[in-house]
Short mmCIF file of C-alpha atoms in Angstrom, two decimals:
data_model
loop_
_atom_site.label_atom_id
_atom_site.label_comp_id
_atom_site.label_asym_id
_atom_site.label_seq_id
_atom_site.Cartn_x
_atom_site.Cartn_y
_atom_site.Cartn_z
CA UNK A 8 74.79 88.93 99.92
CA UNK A 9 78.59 88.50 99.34
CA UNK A 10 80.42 89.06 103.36
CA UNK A 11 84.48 89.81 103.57
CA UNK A 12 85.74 89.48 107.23
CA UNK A 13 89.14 91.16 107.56
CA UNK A 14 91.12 92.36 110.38
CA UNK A 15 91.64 95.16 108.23
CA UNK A 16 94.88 97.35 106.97
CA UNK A 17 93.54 95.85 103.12
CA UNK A 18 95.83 94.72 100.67
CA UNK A 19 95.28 93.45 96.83
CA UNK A 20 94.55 89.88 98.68
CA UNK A 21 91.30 91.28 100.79
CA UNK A 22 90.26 93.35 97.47
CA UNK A 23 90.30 90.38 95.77
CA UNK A 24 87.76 88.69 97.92
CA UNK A 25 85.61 91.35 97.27
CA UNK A 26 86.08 91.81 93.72
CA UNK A 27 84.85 88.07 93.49
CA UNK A 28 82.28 88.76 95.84
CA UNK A 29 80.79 91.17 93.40
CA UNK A 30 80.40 89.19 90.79
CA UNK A 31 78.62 86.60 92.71
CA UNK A 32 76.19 88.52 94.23
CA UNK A 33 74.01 91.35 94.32
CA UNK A 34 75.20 93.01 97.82
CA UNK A 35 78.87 92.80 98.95
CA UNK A 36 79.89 93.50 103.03
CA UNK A 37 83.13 93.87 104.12
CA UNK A 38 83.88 93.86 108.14
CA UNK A 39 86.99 95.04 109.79
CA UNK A 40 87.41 94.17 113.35
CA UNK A 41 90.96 93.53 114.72
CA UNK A 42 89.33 90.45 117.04
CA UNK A 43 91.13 90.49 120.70
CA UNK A 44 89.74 86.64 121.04
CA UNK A 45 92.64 85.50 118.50
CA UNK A 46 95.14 87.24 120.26
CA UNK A 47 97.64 85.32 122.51
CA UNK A 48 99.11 87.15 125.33
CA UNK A 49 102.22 87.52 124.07
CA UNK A 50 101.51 88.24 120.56
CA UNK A 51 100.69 91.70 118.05
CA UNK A 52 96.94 92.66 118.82
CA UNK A 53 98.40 96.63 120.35
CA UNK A 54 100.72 96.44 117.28
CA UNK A 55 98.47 95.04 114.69
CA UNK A 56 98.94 97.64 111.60
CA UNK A 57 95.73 99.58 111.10
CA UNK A 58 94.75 102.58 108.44
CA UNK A 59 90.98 102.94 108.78
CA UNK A 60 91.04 105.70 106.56
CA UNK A 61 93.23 104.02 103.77
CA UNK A 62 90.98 100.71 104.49
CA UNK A 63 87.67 103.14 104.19
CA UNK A 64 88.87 104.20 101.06
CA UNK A 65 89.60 101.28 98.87
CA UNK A 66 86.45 99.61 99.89
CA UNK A 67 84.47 102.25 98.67
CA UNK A 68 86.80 102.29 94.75
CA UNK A 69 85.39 98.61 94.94
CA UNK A 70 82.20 99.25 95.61
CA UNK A 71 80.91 97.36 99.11
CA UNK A 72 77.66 98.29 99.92
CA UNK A 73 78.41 98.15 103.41
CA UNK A 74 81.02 98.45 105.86
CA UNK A 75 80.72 97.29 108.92
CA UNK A 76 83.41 98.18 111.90
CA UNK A 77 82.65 97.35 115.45
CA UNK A 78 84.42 97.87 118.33
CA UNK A 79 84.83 95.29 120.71
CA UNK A 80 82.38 96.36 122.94
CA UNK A 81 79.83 95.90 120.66
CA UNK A 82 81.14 92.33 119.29
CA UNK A 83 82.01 90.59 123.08
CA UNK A 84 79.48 92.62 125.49
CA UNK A 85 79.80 92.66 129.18
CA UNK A 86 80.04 89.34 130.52
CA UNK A 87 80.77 87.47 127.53
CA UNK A 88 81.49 83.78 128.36
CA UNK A 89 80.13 81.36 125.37
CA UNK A 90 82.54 80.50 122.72
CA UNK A 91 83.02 78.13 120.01
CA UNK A 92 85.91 75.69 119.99
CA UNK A 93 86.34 73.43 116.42
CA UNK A 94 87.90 70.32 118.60
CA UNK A 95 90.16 68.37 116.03
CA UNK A 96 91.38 71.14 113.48
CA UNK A 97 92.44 73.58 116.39
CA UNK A 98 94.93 71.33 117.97
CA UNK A 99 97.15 71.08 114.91
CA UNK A 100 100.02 73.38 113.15
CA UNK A 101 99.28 76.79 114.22
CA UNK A 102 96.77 75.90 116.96
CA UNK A 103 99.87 74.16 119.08
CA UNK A 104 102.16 77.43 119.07
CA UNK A 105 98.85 79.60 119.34
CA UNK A 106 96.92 77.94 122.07
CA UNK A 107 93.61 79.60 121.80
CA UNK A 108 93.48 81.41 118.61
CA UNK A 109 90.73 79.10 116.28
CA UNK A 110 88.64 79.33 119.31
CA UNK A 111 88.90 83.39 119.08
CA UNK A 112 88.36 82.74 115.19
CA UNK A 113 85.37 80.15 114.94
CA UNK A 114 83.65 82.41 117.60
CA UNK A 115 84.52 85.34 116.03
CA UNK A 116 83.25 84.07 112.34
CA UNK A 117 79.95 82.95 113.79
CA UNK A 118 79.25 85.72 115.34
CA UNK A 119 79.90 87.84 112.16
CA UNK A 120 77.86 85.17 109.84
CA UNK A 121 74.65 85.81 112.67
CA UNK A 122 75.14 90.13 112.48
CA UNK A 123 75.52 90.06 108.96
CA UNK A 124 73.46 86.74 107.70
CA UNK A 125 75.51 86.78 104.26
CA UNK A 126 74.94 83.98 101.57
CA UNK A 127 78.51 83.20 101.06
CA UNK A 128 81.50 84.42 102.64
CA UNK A 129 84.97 85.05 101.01
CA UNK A 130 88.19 83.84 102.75
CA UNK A 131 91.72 83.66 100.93
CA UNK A 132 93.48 79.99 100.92
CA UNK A 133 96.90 81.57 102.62
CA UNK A 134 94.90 80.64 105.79
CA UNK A 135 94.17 77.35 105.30
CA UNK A 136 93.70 76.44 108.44
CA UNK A 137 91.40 78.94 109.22
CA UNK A 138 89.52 78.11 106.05
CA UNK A 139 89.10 74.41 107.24
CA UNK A 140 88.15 75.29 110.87
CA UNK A 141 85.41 77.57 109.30
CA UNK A 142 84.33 75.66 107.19
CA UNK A 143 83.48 72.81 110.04
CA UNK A 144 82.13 75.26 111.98
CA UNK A 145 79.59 75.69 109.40
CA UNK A 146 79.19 72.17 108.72
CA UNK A 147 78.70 71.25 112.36
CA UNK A 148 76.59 74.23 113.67
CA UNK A 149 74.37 74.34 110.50
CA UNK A 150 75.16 77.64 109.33
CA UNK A 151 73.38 78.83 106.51
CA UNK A 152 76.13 80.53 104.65
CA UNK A 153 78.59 78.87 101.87
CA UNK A 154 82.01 79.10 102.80
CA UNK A 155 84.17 80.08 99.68
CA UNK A 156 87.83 79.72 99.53
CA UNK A 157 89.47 82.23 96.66
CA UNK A 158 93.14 81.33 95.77
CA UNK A 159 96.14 83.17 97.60
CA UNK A 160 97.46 86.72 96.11
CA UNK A 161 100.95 87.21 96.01
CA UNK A 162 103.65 89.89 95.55
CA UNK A 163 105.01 89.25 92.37
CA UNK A 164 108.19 87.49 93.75
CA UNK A 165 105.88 85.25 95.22
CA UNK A 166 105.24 85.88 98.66
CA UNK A 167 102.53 85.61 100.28
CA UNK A 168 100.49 89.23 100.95
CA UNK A 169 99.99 89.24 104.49
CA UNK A 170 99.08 92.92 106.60
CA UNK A 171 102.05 91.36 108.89
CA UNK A 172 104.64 91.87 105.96
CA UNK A 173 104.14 95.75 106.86
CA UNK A 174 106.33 94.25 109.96
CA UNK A 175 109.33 93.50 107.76
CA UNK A 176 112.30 95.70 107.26
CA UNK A 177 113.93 95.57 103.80
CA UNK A 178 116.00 92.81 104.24
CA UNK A 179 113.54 90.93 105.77
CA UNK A 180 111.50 91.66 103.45
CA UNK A 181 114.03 89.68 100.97
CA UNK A 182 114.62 86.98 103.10
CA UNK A 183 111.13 86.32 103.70
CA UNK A 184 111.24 84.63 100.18
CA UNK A 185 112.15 81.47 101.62
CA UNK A 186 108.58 80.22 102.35
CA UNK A 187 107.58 80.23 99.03
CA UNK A 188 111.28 79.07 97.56
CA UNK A 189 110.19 76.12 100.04
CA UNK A 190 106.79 75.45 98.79
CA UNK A 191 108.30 75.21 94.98
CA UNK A 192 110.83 73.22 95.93
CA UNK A 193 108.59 70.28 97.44
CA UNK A 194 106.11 71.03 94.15
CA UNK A 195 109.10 70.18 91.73
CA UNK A 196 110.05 67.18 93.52
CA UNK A 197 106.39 65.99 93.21
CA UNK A 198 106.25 66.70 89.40
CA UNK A 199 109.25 64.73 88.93
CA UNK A 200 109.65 61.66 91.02
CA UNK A 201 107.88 59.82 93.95
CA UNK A 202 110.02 61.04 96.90
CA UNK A 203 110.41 60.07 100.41
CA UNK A 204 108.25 62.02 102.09
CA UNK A 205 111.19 62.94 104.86
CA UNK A 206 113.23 64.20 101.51
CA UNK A 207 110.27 66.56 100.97
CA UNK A 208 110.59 68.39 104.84
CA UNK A 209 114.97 68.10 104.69
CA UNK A 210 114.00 70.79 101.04
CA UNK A 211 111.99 72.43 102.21
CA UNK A 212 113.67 73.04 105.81
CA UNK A 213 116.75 73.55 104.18
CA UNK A 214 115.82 76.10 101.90
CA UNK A 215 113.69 78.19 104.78
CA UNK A 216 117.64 78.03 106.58
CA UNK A 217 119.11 79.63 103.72
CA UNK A 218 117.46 82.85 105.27
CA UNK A 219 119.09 84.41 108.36
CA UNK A 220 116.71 85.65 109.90
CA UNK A 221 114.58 82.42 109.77
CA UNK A 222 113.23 80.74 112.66
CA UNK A 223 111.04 77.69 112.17
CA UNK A 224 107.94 77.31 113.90
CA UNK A 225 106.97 74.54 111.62
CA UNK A 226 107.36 72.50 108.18
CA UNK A 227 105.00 69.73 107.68
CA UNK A 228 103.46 68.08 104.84
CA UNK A 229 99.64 67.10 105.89
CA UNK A 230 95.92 65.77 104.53
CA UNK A 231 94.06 68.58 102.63
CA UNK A 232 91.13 67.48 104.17
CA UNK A 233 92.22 66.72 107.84
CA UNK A 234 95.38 68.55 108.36
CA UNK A 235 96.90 65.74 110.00
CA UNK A 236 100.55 64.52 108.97
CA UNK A 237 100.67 62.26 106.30
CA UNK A 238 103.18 59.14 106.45
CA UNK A 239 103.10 58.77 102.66
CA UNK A 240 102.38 60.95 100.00
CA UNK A 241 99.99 59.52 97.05
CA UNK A 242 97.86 61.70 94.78
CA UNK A 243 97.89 64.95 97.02
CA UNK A 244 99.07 66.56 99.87
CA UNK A 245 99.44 69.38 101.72
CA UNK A 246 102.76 71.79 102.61
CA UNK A 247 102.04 74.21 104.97
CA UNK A 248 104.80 75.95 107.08
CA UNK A 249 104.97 78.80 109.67
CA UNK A 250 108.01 80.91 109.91
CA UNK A 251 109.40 83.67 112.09
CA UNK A 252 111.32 86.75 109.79
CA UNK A 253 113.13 88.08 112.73
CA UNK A 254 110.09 89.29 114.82
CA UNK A 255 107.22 88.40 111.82
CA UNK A 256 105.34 85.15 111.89
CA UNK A 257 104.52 84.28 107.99
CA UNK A 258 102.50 81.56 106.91
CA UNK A 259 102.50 79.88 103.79
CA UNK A 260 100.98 76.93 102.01
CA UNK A 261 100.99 74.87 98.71
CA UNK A 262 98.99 71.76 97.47
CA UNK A 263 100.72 69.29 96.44
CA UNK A 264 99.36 66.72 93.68
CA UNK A 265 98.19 65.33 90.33
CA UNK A 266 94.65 66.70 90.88
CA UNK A 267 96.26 70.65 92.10
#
């Protein structure tokens, strides 16, 4: 059995995951639940874009077997108190402007993987951080379900698909470019020279500026494996960056390397 957690409103990216589902397994489940637990405060969850009926739809041109949508009520029951907090990866890139949110996903994702009890489960590499926190989740807690990461879908200019690039208006739609202009940037300076590492964040920071509408949340160039900041780059690295397009937080990531 083949399981695709979304939060829903489905794009080409989430399809994907499920077209590579099917061709791993014999049964393919797709869950949409917009999760409350990942939700700061201050942030989208009222907002969030939804389209049951469009989501409904494309699942069933790909074929899932089942779809699975539970309200909240259902997933966090009266009283609900016991959570699951993945200590080191949490504290890092998006978990220092999000206080909270890998605790809402790693409880959210385990409690999926026990309803559903899927052989592998599809996740897209956009999140990266969320792929590494789930995938130490498993690792830790034993879970018996492989954790697959499936390459990031883009627009054909390049960015990122994202349900949160519903958010943008047209012309922040075209400045929203700038993550990925800022990704290739640091890749070409890795393919031709060794490079400070500082030259690599001044790029790539530089280029994200060239948008108006940009506001940095952060630009950092980390350990694939750890996701902590690297001093030095040798034979791979990470650049991962989180940017605001006007109201829109976008996320974006490259490897870096000899062995990408």
């Amino acid at each position: 059995m083949g399981f695709v957690p979304t939060m829903g409103f489905l794009h080409e990216g989430h399809l994907s995951l499920m077209r590579r589902a099917w061709i791993e397994n014999d049964f393919v489940v797709t869950s949409i639940f917009v999760n409350p637990a990942q939700f700061g405060p201050n942030e989208d969850l009222a907002k969030y874009p939804r389209d049951v009926e469009s989501d409904t739809s494309k699942c069933k041109e790909i074929g899932v077997t089942v779809l699975f949508m539970p309200d909240s009520s259902e997933i966090y029951g009266k009283n609900h108190q016991t959570y699951v907090a993945v200590e080191n990866f949490q504290n890092y890139l998006c978990g220092s402007s999000r206080p909270g949110h890998f605790r809402g996903v790693a409880t959210v994702v385990l409690k999926l993987f026990n309803i559903v009890k899927p052989t592998a489960a599809y996740f897209g590499s956009k999140d990266y951080q969320q792929l590494q926190v789930i995938r130490a989740m498993v690792k830790d807690l034993n879970v018996d379900t492989e954790v697959i990461a499936c390459p990031t879908v883009r627009e054909a200019d390049g960015l990122a698909m994202s349900s949160r690039n519903s958010y943008l208006t047209v012309d922040e739609r075209r400045q929203a470019l700038c993550l990925h202009k800022a990704l290739l940037a640091a890749q070409e300076m890795f393919s031709e020279s060794e490079v400070n590492l500082q030259e690599y964040l001044n790029i790539m920071v530089n280029t994200i500026n060239e948008a108006p509408s940009a506001d940095i949340d952060y630009v950092k160039i980390v350990d694939p494996e750890t996701l902590e900041d690297l001093d030095t780059i040798k034979d791979q690295a990470l650049a991962i960056l989180a940017v605001k397009i006007g109201k829109t937080r976008l996320i974006d990531n490259m490897l870096l390397g000899r062995n990408v």
